[in-house]
Each structure stands twice: as structure tokens, then as C-alpha cells.
Amino acid sequence: MTRLFQWKWPLLAPVFGALLTLAFAPYGYSYMALISMAFFYRFCVVQPAGRAALCGYLFGLGLFGFGIWWVYISIHDFGGADPISSGLLAVLLVAIWALFPALTAYLSAKLLAMAGVWFRLPAVALVWVAVEYFRGYWLLNGFPWLQVAYGQLNAPLAGYAPLAGVYGVGFLLALTAALLTECWRVKTLRLPAISILCAIWGGGWLLRGVQWTHAVGEPIQVTLLQGNIAQDQKWQTDQRLNTLRLYLQLTEQHWDSDVIVWPETAIPAFLSEVKDFYLDPLSAKAREKGVDLVVGLPSYGAGKDYYNSVITLGETEAIYHKQHLLPFGEYLPLQPLSGWVLDRLQIPLGNFASGGTRQPLLKAGGYPFVTTICYEDAFGELVSRQVGQAAYLVNVTNDGWFGNTPQPYQHMQMAQMRALETGRYLLRATNTGLTGVVGPDGKILAQAPLFTATTLTGTIIPMAGLTPYARWGDRAVFGGLVLLVGMVWGLVKFAGR
């Protein structure tokens, strides 16, 4: 019986890690995050740090194994790798990202063994989001997928997103889970813990009704194009003219809109290859109709550099180059090892250049907007540092690499958080879905279905003003959380308990 008890936590850890994925889109069971994270803290409490780390790793295998299994689709179906190599690479990625819950568990177990429960609780919550931040921003250019705050988009804690972003929301969720765990263990904590929880969750519910930004102009009619070009056909040269004709036809149906947005790399050719015969006449027609176009395509820069870009056509012609590149998709980190491995597996990947952070905002419909290309909408600070002069947000994406899996829904959920954090409307045009219009409250106002060639027309309002999060950014949020934990530690030391 004792041996069974010893193996109980390792056996349950991957199960509860997998259950955490149910908090995210497309499932949307936000409170599963509390159940899963409460278990996470429970096994940290009852075990030494080394064993807690093992359970944390198994928890991570469940979380990422069930949460990002769709990378196999990208590698095998569209990357061209054989099933065995694709499976091994997918397992390797899951195994790497599972190290982060292991680190969180190890550090949490160390903290939870310390004296002073009122210090331990916020300290372990800070550890959770600090490890998420390191994973999301720094390692291999960042992988912020499955950060727990995204699963709270429709829950009361989302009210804190305009104040403190995803890491502030994640901190409060982790603190809630830790409080629930301590209430279970220590009966004398129940009354004060319940009071704190009511304040946190009640405050979030009240904050959902606060409008942090305000309208600065008349409504803008927008149309988003979703071409639904199959990924295995997209870059075939014999299909290029068909693709160009399709987007031209879809555009000509909506000259009554103020802004028309095409998806990421909607044009499967470099800017210089299509400028004279296609883009220049299109831009002239847009000016004649009084419409601004936002178009995604690759472009060459100086020397041998090439970029994943967005251009505006019509009244104002300008270009934006993607700045935050996708590792192992748009560039190869860990060179030369990664390049050698992928060459052996015969997986063709891009080697794009970054456009850098000092790029002026593009303008359409009479107002400047923040542009993000695909993966960039996963980084809150990238958006927030540009939003001061922007009236709305535009994201162009191609999630066709991942088929009919949870990935497009997870990606849309992250984009919704950017709208909520900044108090701006978001236009999101994708190749295969999910194309949509998102309001400043993070709610989807209109959405096109997956894998359908269609257009989506809606109305947005240009907004101004800064939410507290847009004004402060992630670094200030972390500084505030560290200060809070330090103050609690000081009070506990002063009180002698």
C-alpha cells in the first residue's frame, strides 16, 4: 500500500497535465485550469523537491503532449518528413517543453517547504509565471503557447488582463490554486483564504465592465479575405496565377469597404515579382475606389535578406517586415546542429531575416494600426509597446500548416487576449481560418469557418487611450509582482511567522 502511495502522484501527474489543456480553446473549460493546478501544487507539497520535479516533468508531458501534438501535422503532412522522423521530432519538442513544469515544481517544492505560509503562497505563484515568462520570451526566441492565462479569457480573472496582461492573470490563477491547496491542508487558513479568493475573483468580475479606452472616430467598414489555399498547393508555381485571380476577385466584390485585409503571404511570390503587373494596378484601383488594402507577401531586402512582410496599397503605400520570427519555421536556432539535423530529415524551412523593432506603423482607413504576422500576436509586449499611436490591431496568419486541429483555435484565443490587453479592435485575416473580428473586450464579434474560401465583413471603431498594461508592459508587471512578494516576505519576517 505504501509503494502504491509513492507512485500515485507520478501516475496522476500526466493525467492532470492533459486535463489542463481543456481550459484552452477549442474546449473552453476554464475552471479545469484550477483543478489541474491545484493538483500540481498538491504533489509539490507532499514530496521532496527532486521527486516533485519528476512529477512536474510528467505533468508537462501530459500538458504539451495533448496540447501541441499538432506539430506532427506540420512536420509530416506539410514539412515532408517521414512518419518516424516526424513523430520523433514532435516527441522531442514535447520532452523539451516539459522541462519547464519540472522546473516550476522543483522551485515550488523548495518554497513550500519554507516557513511562513503567507509568503509561500504568492512566492510559488510568482515562480509559475516567471518560468512561463522565460519559456515564452527567452528560450529559442520564445514559445508562449499554453500559458495558463489564455484559458481564462472568458472567466472573471480576464478582467485583470488590461491591468497586468497574461502574466498578471497567470499569477492570480496560480495564487488561487495554491490557496485552495493550502485550505485543504490547513483548516485555520480557510476563512482568510476564502476572503482573499472572493476579493480576487470578485474584483476580476467587476473589472470586466471597465472601459479603458475610448472611440476617436467614425466606424470603419472592413472586409477580411480567407482564400483557403491548400498548403501543399500554395507555393506551386503553376497555381500562382489562380491564387492571384482568386484574391483579386474577392477584393473586387468589396470595393464598398474602407479596408480590405488579405492573409499572411496571400501572394505566393516576392514583392518584386508581382509589383509591376499586379500590385501597381491593384493599388491604383484601390485609390480610385477610396479603399485601403493590407496585403501579406514575402519581400527581398538589402543583400540576400528576405522578409515575411505586409504592405498597404491605396492612399498610403508602405511595408512592414515581421520582427519576431518563428524558430524552426522561419529561422534555425542552435546552428549548425539544427540545420544539419533538418537537412538529414529533408525538411525544407525558411531562413527569413527580422525587420527589427524600429518600424513605423502602417496606416489604413485613415488610422495607423499595429501589424503582427502570424506568431507575433502571441507576444503581448510586442503589441503593447506599439499601441500608443494605433487605433486598432491587424494580424495576418496562415495556420494551414496544422490542419483541422486545436492549433487554429488556440492561436485565435491568444490573438483575442491582445485585443483585451490593449482595448483595441483586432482584425485577423487567415489563409484557412480562423478569420475574425475581435472587440476591445476580447470577444469575437464575427468569425469565418475553417477551410472555406470566403470573405468576412464587419465594422470596427478606431480607439485611443492606453490600458494600464499597455502603458507598463510585462517588465513593470513582473517588477510589481516581485515587489509584492518581497513586501509579504518582510511582513512575515516582522510578524515572526
JSON list of N, CA, C and O in Angstrom, two decimals, residues 91-135:
[
{"chain": "A", "resi": 91, "resn": "VAL", "atom": "N", "xyz": [7.90, 14.36, -30.45]},
{"chain": "A", "resi": 91, "resn": "VAL", "atom": "CA", "xyz": [8.16, 13.89, -29.09]},
{"chain": "A", "resi": 91, "resn": "VAL", "atom": "C", "xyz": [9.30, 14.68, -28.46]},
{"chain": "A", "resi": 91, "resn": "VAL", "atom": "O", "xyz": [9.25, 15.02, -27.27]},
{"chain": "A", "resi": 92, "resn": "LEU", "atom": "N", "xyz": [10.33, 14.99, -29.24]},
{"chain": "A", "resi": 92, "resn": "LEU", "atom": "CA", "xyz": [11.46, 15.77, -28.72]},
{"chain": "A", "resi": 92, "resn": "LEU", "atom": "C", "xyz": [11.00, 17.15, -28.26]},
{"chain": "A", "resi": 92, "resn": "LEU", "atom": "O", "xyz": [11.40, 17.63, -27.19]},
{"chain": "A", "resi": 93, "resn": "LEU", "atom": "N", "xyz": [10.16, 17.81, -29.06]},
{"chain": "A", "resi": 93, "resn": "LEU", "atom": "CA", "xyz": [9.66, 19.13, -28.67]},
{"chain": "A", "resi": 93, "resn": "LEU", "atom": "C", "xyz": [8.84, 19.05, -27.39]},
{"chain": "A", "resi": 93, "resn": "LEU", "atom": "O", "xyz": [9.00, 19.88, -26.48]},
{"chain": "A", "resi": 94, "resn": "VAL", "atom": "N", "xyz": [7.99, 18.06, -27.28]},
{"chain": "A", "resi": 94, "resn": "VAL", "atom": "CA", "xyz": [7.20, 17.89, -26.05]},
{"chain": "A", "resi": 94, "resn": "VAL", "atom": "C", "xyz": [8.12, 17.64, -24.87]},
{"chain": "A", "resi": 94, "resn": "VAL", "atom": "O", "xyz": [7.93, 18.19, -23.78]},
{"chain": "A", "resi": 95, "resn": "ALA", "atom": "N", "xyz": [9.13, 16.80, -25.06]},
{"chain": "A", "resi": 95, "resn": "ALA", "atom": "CA", "xyz": [10.07, 16.48, -23.98]},
{"chain": "A", "resi": 95, "resn": "ALA", "atom": "C", "xyz": [10.84, 17.72, -23.52]},
{"chain": "A", "resi": 95, "resn": "ALA", "atom": "O", "xyz": [11.11, 17.87, -22.32]},
{"chain": "A", "resi": 96, "resn": "ILE", "atom": "N", "xyz": [11.18, 18.60, -24.45]},
{"chain": "A", "resi": 96, "resn": "ILE", "atom": "CA", "xyz": [11.90, 19.83, -24.09]},
{"chain": "A", "resi": 96, "resn": "ILE", "atom": "C", "xyz": [11.01, 20.77, -23.30]},
{"chain": "A", "resi": 96, "resn": "ILE", "atom": "O", "xyz": [11.39, 21.27, -22.23]},
{"chain": "A", "resi": 97, "resn": "TRP", "atom": "N", "xyz": [9.79, 21.01, -23.81]},
{"chain": "A", "resi": 97, "resn": "TRP", "atom": "CA", "xyz": [8.92, 21.97, -23.12]},
{"chain": "A", "resi": 97, "resn": "TRP", "atom": "C", "xyz": [8.43, 21.44, -21.78]},
{"chain": "A", "resi": 97, "resn": "TRP", "atom": "O", "xyz": [8.10, 22.22, -20.89]},
{"chain": "A", "resi": 98, "resn": "ALA", "atom": "N", "xyz": [8.40, 20.12, -21.60]},
{"chain": "A", "resi": 98, "resn": "ALA", "atom": "CA", "xyz": [8.00, 19.55, -20.31]},
{"chain": "A", "resi": 98, "resn": "ALA", "atom": "C", "xyz": [9.01, 19.86, -19.21]},
{"chain": "A", "resi": 98, "resn": "ALA", "atom": "O", "xyz": [8.69, 19.73, -18.02]},
{"chain": "A", "resi": 99, "resn": "LEU", "atom": "N", "xyz": [10.22, 20.27, -19.58]},
{"chain": "A", "resi": 99, "resn": "LEU", "atom": "CA", "xyz": [11.21, 20.62, -18.57]},
{"chain": "A", "resi": 99, "resn": "LEU", "atom": "C", "xyz": [10.77, 21.85, -17.76]},
{"chain": "A", "resi": 99, "resn": "LEU", "atom": "O", "xyz": [11.19, 22.01, -16.61]},
{"chain": "A", "resi": 100, "resn": "PHE", "atom": "N", "xyz": [9.93, 22.69, -18.34]},
{"chain": "A", "resi": 100, "resn": "PHE", "atom": "CA", "xyz": [9.54, 23.92, -17.64]},
{"chain": "A", "resi": 100, "resn": "PHE", "atom": "C", "xyz": [8.58, 23.66, -16.48]},
{"chain": "A", "resi": 100, "resn": "PHE", "atom": "O", "xyz": [8.77, 24.20, -15.40]},
{"chain": "A", "resi": 101, "resn": "PRO", "atom": "N", "xyz": [7.54, 22.84, -16.64]},
{"chain": "A", "resi": 101, "resn": "PRO", "atom": "CA", "xyz": [6.76, 22.46, -15.46]},
{"chain": "A", "resi": 101, "resn": "PRO", "atom": "C", "xyz": [7.61, 21.72, -14.42]},
{"chain": "A", "resi": 101, "resn": "PRO", "atom": "O", "xyz": [7.35, 21.85, -13.21]},
{"chain": "A", "resi": 102, "resn": "ALA", "atom": "N", "xyz": [8.62, 20.98, -14.87]},
{"chain": "A", "resi": 102, "resn": "ALA", "atom": "CA", "xyz": [9.52, 20.31, -13.91]},
{"chain": "A", "resi": 102, "resn": "ALA", "atom": "C", "xyz": [10.27, 21.34, -13.08]},
{"chain": "A", "resi": 102, "resn": "ALA", "atom": "O", "xyz": [10.40, 21.20, -11.86]},
{"chain": "A", "resi": 103, "resn": "LEU", "atom": "N", "xyz": [10.76, 22.40, -13.74]},
{"chain": "A", "resi": 103, "resn": "LEU", "atom": "CA", "xyz": [11.46, 23.46, -13.02]},
{"chain": "A", "resi": 103, "resn": "LEU", "atom": "C", "xyz": [10.52, 24.17, -12.05]},
{"chain": "A", "resi": 103, "resn": "LEU", "atom": "O", "xyz": [10.89, 24.46, -10.90]},
{"chain": "A", "resi": 104, "resn": "THR", "atom": "N", "xyz": [9.30, 24.45, -12.50]},
{"chain": "A", "resi": 104, "resn": "THR", "atom": "CA", "xyz": [8.31, 25.08, -11.64]},
{"chain": "A", "resi": 104, "resn": "THR", "atom": "C", "xyz": [8.03, 24.22, -10.41]},
{"chain": "A", "resi": 104, "resn": "THR", "atom": "O", "xyz": [7.96, 24.73, -9.29]},
{"chain": "A", "resi": 105, "resn": "ALA", "atom": "N", "xyz": [7.87, 22.93, -10.61]},
{"chain": "A", "resi": 105, "resn": "ALA", "atom": "CA", "xyz": [7.58, 22.02, -9.50]},
{"chain": "A", "resi": 105, "resn": "ALA", "atom": "C", "xyz": [8.74, 21.97, -8.51]},
{"chain": "A", "resi": 105, "resn": "ALA", "atom": "O", "xyz": [8.54, 21.97, -7.29]},
{"chain": "A", "resi": 106, "resn": "TYR", "atom": "N", "xyz": [9.96, 21.91, -9.04]},
{"chain": "A", "resi": 106, "resn": "TYR", "atom": "CA", "xyz": [11.14, 21.85, -8.18]},
{"chain": "A", "resi": 106, "resn": "TYR", "atom": "C", "xyz": [11.24, 23.09, -7.29]},
{"chain": "A", "resi": 106, "resn": "TYR", "atom": "O", "xyz": [11.40, 23.00, -6.06]},
{"chain": "A", "resi": 107, "resn": "LEU", "atom": "N", "xyz": [11.14, 24.26, -7.91]},
{"chain": "A", "resi": 107, "resn": "LEU", "atom": "CA", "xyz": [11.25, 25.50, -7.14]},
{"chain": "A", "resi": 107, "resn": "LEU", "atom": "C", "xyz": [10.08, 25.68, -6.18]},
{"chain": "A", "resi": 107, "resn": "LEU", "atom": "O", "xyz": [10.26, 26.16, -5.05]},
{"chain": "A", "resi": 108, "resn": "SER", "atom": "N", "xyz": [8.89, 25.27, -6.61]},
{"chain": "A", "resi": 108, "resn": "SER", "atom": "CA", "xyz": [7.72, 25.39, -5.75]},
{"chain": "A", "resi": 108, "resn": "SER", "atom": "C", "xyz": [7.85, 24.49, -4.53]},
{"chain": "A", "resi": 108, "resn": "SER", "atom": "O", "xyz": [7.51, 24.89, -3.42]},
{"chain": "A", "resi": 109, "resn": "ALA", "atom": "N", "xyz": [8.36, 23.27, -4.74]},
{"chain": "A", "resi": 109, "resn": "ALA", "atom": "CA", "xyz": [8.55, 22.36, -3.61]},
{"chain": "A", "resi": 109, "resn": "ALA", "atom": "C", "xyz": [9.54, 22.93, -2.61]},
{"chain": "A", "resi": 109, "resn": "ALA", "atom": "O", "xyz": [9.35, 22.81, -1.39]},
{"chain": "A", "resi": 110, "resn": "LYS", "atom": "N", "xyz": [10.59, 23.57, -3.09]},
{"chain": "A", "resi": 110, "resn": "LYS", "atom": "CA", "xyz": [11.55, 24.22, -2.19]},
{"chain": "A", "resi": 110, "resn": "LYS", "atom": "C", "xyz": [10.89, 25.33, -1.39]},
{"chain": "A", "resi": 110, "resn": "LYS", "atom": "O", "xyz": [11.08, 25.46, -0.17]},
{"chain": "A", "resi": 111, "resn": "LEU", "atom": "N", "xyz": [10.08, 26.14, -2.06]},
{"chain": "A", "resi": 111, "resn": "LEU", "atom": "CA", "xyz": [9.41, 27.26, -1.38]},
{"chain": "A", "resi": 111, "resn": "LEU", "atom": "C", "xyz": [8.35, 26.77, -0.41]},
{"chain": "A", "resi": 111, "resn": "LEU", "atom": "O", "xyz": [8.20, 27.30, 0.70]},
{"chain": "A", "resi": 112, "resn": "LEU", "atom": "N", "xyz": [7.61, 25.75, -0.79]},
{"chain": "A", "resi": 112, "resn": "LEU", "atom": "CA", "xyz": [6.53, 25.26, 0.05]},
{"chain": "A", "resi": 112, "resn": "LEU", "atom": "C", "xyz": [7.04, 24.52, 1.28]},
{"chain": "A", "resi": 112, "resn": "LEU", "atom": "O", "xyz": [6.26, 24.25, 2.20]},
{"chain": "A", "resi": 113, "resn": "ALA", "atom": "N", "xyz": [8.32, 24.21, 1.29]},
{"chain": "A", "resi": 113, "resn": "ALA", "atom": "CA", "xyz": [8.91, 23.60, 2.49]},
{"chain": "A", "resi": 113, "resn": "ALA", "atom": "C", "xyz": [9.38, 24.65, 3.49]},
{"chain": "A", "resi": 113, "resn": "ALA", "atom": "O", "xyz": [9.80, 24.32, 4.60]},
{"chain": "A", "resi": 114, "resn": "MET", "atom": "N", "xyz": [9.32, 25.94, 3.10]},
{"chain": "A", "resi": 114, "resn": "MET", "atom": "CA", "xyz": [9.78, 27.01, 3.97]},
{"chain": "A", "resi": 114, "resn": "MET", "atom": "C", "xyz": [8.69, 27.41, 4.96]},
{"chain": "A", "resi": 114, "resn": "MET", "atom": "O", "xyz": [7.51, 27.13, 4.76]},
{"chain": "A", "resi": 115, "resn": "ALA", "atom": "N", "xyz": [9.11, 28.07, 6.01]},
{"chain": "A", "resi": 115, "resn": "ALA", "atom": "CA", "xyz": [8.16, 28.58, 7.00]},
{"chain": "A", "resi": 115, "resn": "ALA", "atom": "C", "xyz": [7.49, 29.83, 6.46]},
{"chain": "A", "resi": 115, "resn": "ALA", "atom": "O", "xyz": [8.02, 30.53, 5.59]},
{"chain": "A", "resi": 116, "resn": "GLY", "atom": "N", "xyz": [6.30, 30.13, 6.99]},
{"chain": "A", "resi": 116, "resn": "GLY", "atom": "CA", "xyz": [5.59, 31.35, 6.61]},
{"chain": "A", "resi": 116, "resn": "GLY", "atom": "C", "xyz": [4.67, 31.13, 5.43]},
{"chain": "A", "resi": 116, "resn": "GLY", "atom": "O", "xyz": [5.01, 31.42, 4.29]},
{"chain": "A", "resi": 117, "resn": "VAL", "atom": "N", "xyz": [3.46, 30.61, 5.70]},
{"chain": "A", "resi": 117, "resn": "VAL", "atom": "CA", "xyz": [2.56, 30.24, 4.64]},
{"chain": "A", "resi": 117, "resn": "VAL", "atom": "C", "xyz": [2.16, 31.44, 3.80]},
{"chain": "A", "resi": 117, "resn": "VAL", "atom": "O", "xyz": [2.00, 31.33, 2.57]},
{"chain": "A", "resi": 118, "resn": "TRP", "atom": "N", "xyz": [2.02, 32.62, 4.39]},
{"chain": "A", "resi": 118, "resn": "TRP", "atom": "CA", "xyz": [1.58, 33.79, 3.63]},
{"chain": "A", "resi": 118, "resn": "TRP", "atom": "C", "xyz": [2.67, 34.32, 2.71]},
{"chain": "A", "resi": 118, "resn": "TRP", "atom": "O", "xyz": [2.40, 35.10, 1.80]},
{"chain": "A", "resi": 119, "resn": "PHE", "atom": "N", "xyz": [3.90, 33.91, 2.93]},
{"chain": "A", "resi": 119, "resn": "PHE", "atom": "CA", "xyz": [4.96, 34.20, 1.97]},
{"chain": "A", "resi": 119, "resn": "PHE", "atom": "C", "xyz": [5.00, 33.13, 0.88]},
{"chain": "A", "resi": 119, "resn": "PHE", "atom": "O", "xyz": [5.17, 33.43, -0.29]},
{"chain": "A", "resi": 120, "resn": "ARG", "atom": "N", "xyz": [4.84, 31.87, 1.28]},
{"chain": "A", "resi": 120, "resn": "ARG", "atom": "CA", "xyz": [4.95, 30.77, 0.33]},
{"chain": "A", "resi": 120, "resn": "ARG", "atom": "C", "xyz": [3.92, 30.89, -0.79]},
{"chain": "A", "resi": 120, "resn": "ARG", "atom": "O", "xyz": [4.23, 30.63, -1.95]},
{"chain": "A", "resi": 121, "resn": "LEU", "atom": "N", "xyz": [2.72, 31.30, -0.46]},
{"chain": "A", "resi": 121, "resn": "LEU", "atom": "CA", "xyz": [1.65, 31.29, -1.45]},
{"chain": "A", "resi": 121, "resn": "LEU", "atom": "C", "xyz": [1.91, 32.23, -2.62]},
{"chain": "A", "resi": 121, "resn": "LEU", "atom": "O", "xyz": [1.89, 31.81, -3.78]},
{"chain": "A", "resi": 122, "resn": "PRO", "atom": "N", "xyz": [2.19, 33.53, -2.38]},
{"chain": "A", "resi": 122, "resn": "PRO", "atom": "CA", "xyz": [2.49, 34.38, -3.53]},
{"chain": "A", "resi": 122, "resn": "PRO", "atom": "C", "xyz": [3.83, 34.03, -4.18]},
{"chain": "A", "resi": 122, "resn": "PRO", "atom": "O", "xyz": [4.03, 34.27, -5.38]},
{"chain": "A", "resi": 123, "resn": "ALA", "atom": "N", "xyz": [4.76, 33.46, -3.40]},
{"chain": "A", "resi": 123, "resn": "ALA", "atom": "CA", "xyz": [6.07, 33.12, -3.95]},
{"chain": "A", "resi": 123, "resn": "ALA", "atom": "C", "xyz": [5.95, 32.01, -5.00]},
{"chain": "A", "resi": 123, "resn": "ALA", "atom": "O", "xyz": [6.56, 32.09, -6.08]},
{"chain": "A", "resi": 124, "resn": "VAL", "atom": "N", "xyz": [5.16, 30.98, -4.72]},
{"chain": "A", "resi": 124, "resn": "VAL", "atom": "CA", "xyz": [5.03, 29.90, -5.70]},
{"chain": "A", "resi": 124, "resn": "VAL", "atom": "C", "xyz": [4.24, 30.38, -6.92]},
{"chain": "A", "resi": 124, "resn": "VAL", "atom": "O", "xyz": [4.48, 29.93, -8.04]},
{"chain": "A", "resi": 125, "resn": "ALA", "atom": "N", "xyz": [3.29, 31.29, -6.72]},
{"chain": "A", "resi": 125, "resn": "ALA", "atom": "CA", "xyz": [2.57, 31.85, -7.87]},
{"chain": "A", "resi": 125, "resn": "ALA", "atom": "C", "xyz": [3.51, 32.65, -8.76]},
{"chain": "A", "resi": 125, "resn": "ALA", "atom": "O", "xyz": [3.43, 32.60, -10.00]},
{"chain": "A", "resi": 126, "resn": "LEU", "atom": "N", "xyz": [4.44, 33.39, -8.14]},
{"chain": "A", "resi": 126, "resn": "LEU", "atom": "CA", "xyz": [5.43, 34.14, -8.90]},
{"chain": "A", "resi": 126, "resn": "LEU", "atom": "C", "xyz": [6.35, 33.20, -9.68]},
{"chain": "A", "resi": 126, "resn": "LEU", "atom": "O", "xyz": [6.71, 33.48, -10.83]},
{"chain": "A", "resi": 127, "resn": "VAL", "atom": "N", "xyz": [6.73, 32.09, -9.06]},
{"chain": "A", "resi": 127, "resn": "VAL", "atom": "CA", "xyz": [7.57, 31.11, -9.74]},
{"chain": "A", "resi": 127, "resn": "VAL", "atom": "C", "xyz": [6.87, 30.59, -10.99]},
{"chain": "A", "resi": 127, "resn": "VAL", "atom": "O", "xyz": [7.49, 30.45, -12.06]},
{"chain": "A", "resi": 128, "resn": "TRP", "atom": "N", "xyz": [5.57, 30.30, -10.87]},
{"chain": "A", "resi": 128, "resn": "TRP", "atom": "CA", "xyz": [4.83, 29.77, -12.02]},
{"chain": "A", "resi": 128, "resn": "TRP", "atom": "C", "xyz": [4.95, 30.72, -13.22]},
{"chain": "A", "resi": 128, "resn": "TRP", "atom": "O", "xyz": [5.31, 30.31, -14.32]},
{"chain": "A", "resi": 129, "resn": "VAL", "atom": "N", "xyz": [4.62, 32.00, -13.01]},
{"chain": "A", "resi": 129, "resn": "VAL", "atom": "CA", "xyz": [4.62, 32.93, -14.15]},
{"chain": "A", "resi": 129, "resn": "VAL", "atom": "C", "xyz": [6.03, 33.31, -14.57]},
{"chain": "A", "resi": 129, "resn": "VAL", "atom": "O", "xyz": [6.26, 33.63, -15.75]},
{"chain": "A", "resi": 130, "resn": "ALA", "atom": "N", "xyz": [6.99, 33.28, -13.65]},
{"chain": "A", "resi": 130, "resn": "ALA", "atom": "CA", "xyz": [8.37, 33.58, -14.03]},
{"chain": "A", "resi": 130, "resn": "ALA", "atom": "C", "xyz": [8.91, 32.52, -14.99]},
{"chain": "A", "resi": 130, "resn": "ALA", "atom": "O", "xyz": [9.58, 32.84, -15.98]},
{"chain": "A", "resi": 131, "resn": "VAL", "atom": "N", "xyz": [8.60, 31.26, -14.71]},
{"chain": "A", "resi": 131, "resn": "VAL", "atom": "CA", "xyz": [9.02, 30.18, -15.61]},
{"chain": "A", "resi": 131, "resn": "VAL", "atom": "C", "xyz": [8.28, 30.29, -16.94]},
{"chain": "A", "resi": 131, "resn": "VAL", "atom": "O", "xyz": [8.86, 30.08, -18.01]},
{"chain": "A", "resi": 132, "resn": "GLU", "atom": "N", "xyz": [6.99, 30.63, -16.89]},
{"chain": "A", "resi": 132, "resn": "GLU", "atom": "CA", "xyz": [6.25, 30.85, -18.14]},
{"chain": "A", "resi": 132, "resn": "GLU", "atom": "C", "xyz": [6.86, 31.98, -18.96]},
{"chain": "A", "resi": 132, "resn": "GLU", "atom": "O", "xyz": [6.94, 31.90, -20.19]},
{"chain": "A", "resi": 133, "resn": "TYR", "atom": "N", "xyz": [7.29, 33.03, -18.28]},
{"chain": "A", "resi": 133, "resn": "TYR", "atom": "CA", "xyz": [7.88, 34.17, -18.97]},
{"chain": "A", "resi": 133, "resn": "TYR", "atom": "C", "xyz": [9.20, 33.78, -19.64]},
{"chain": "A", "resi": 133, "resn": "TYR", "atom": "O", "xyz": [9.46, 34.16, -20.79]},
{"chain": "A", "resi": 134, "resn": "PHE", "atom": "N", "xyz": [10.01, 33.01, -18.93]},
{"chain": "A", "resi": 134, "resn": "PHE", "atom": "CA", "xyz": [11.27, 32.55, -19.51]},
{"chain": "A", "resi": 134, "resn": "PHE", "atom": "C", "xyz": [11.02, 31.68, -20.73]},
{"chain": "A", "resi": 134, "resn": "PHE", "atom": "O", "xyz": [11.65, 31.83, -21.78]},
{"chain": "A", "resi": 135, "resn": "ARG", "atom": "N", "xyz": [10.07, 30.78, -20.61]},
{"chain": "A", "resi": 135, "resn": "ARG", "atom": "CA", "xyz": [9.71, 29.92, -21.75]},
{"chain": "A", "resi": 135, "resn": "ARG", "atom": "C", "xyz": [9.11, 30.74, -22.89]},
{"chain": "A", "resi": 135, "resn": "ARG", "atom": "O", "xyz": [9.39, 30.50, -24.07]}
]
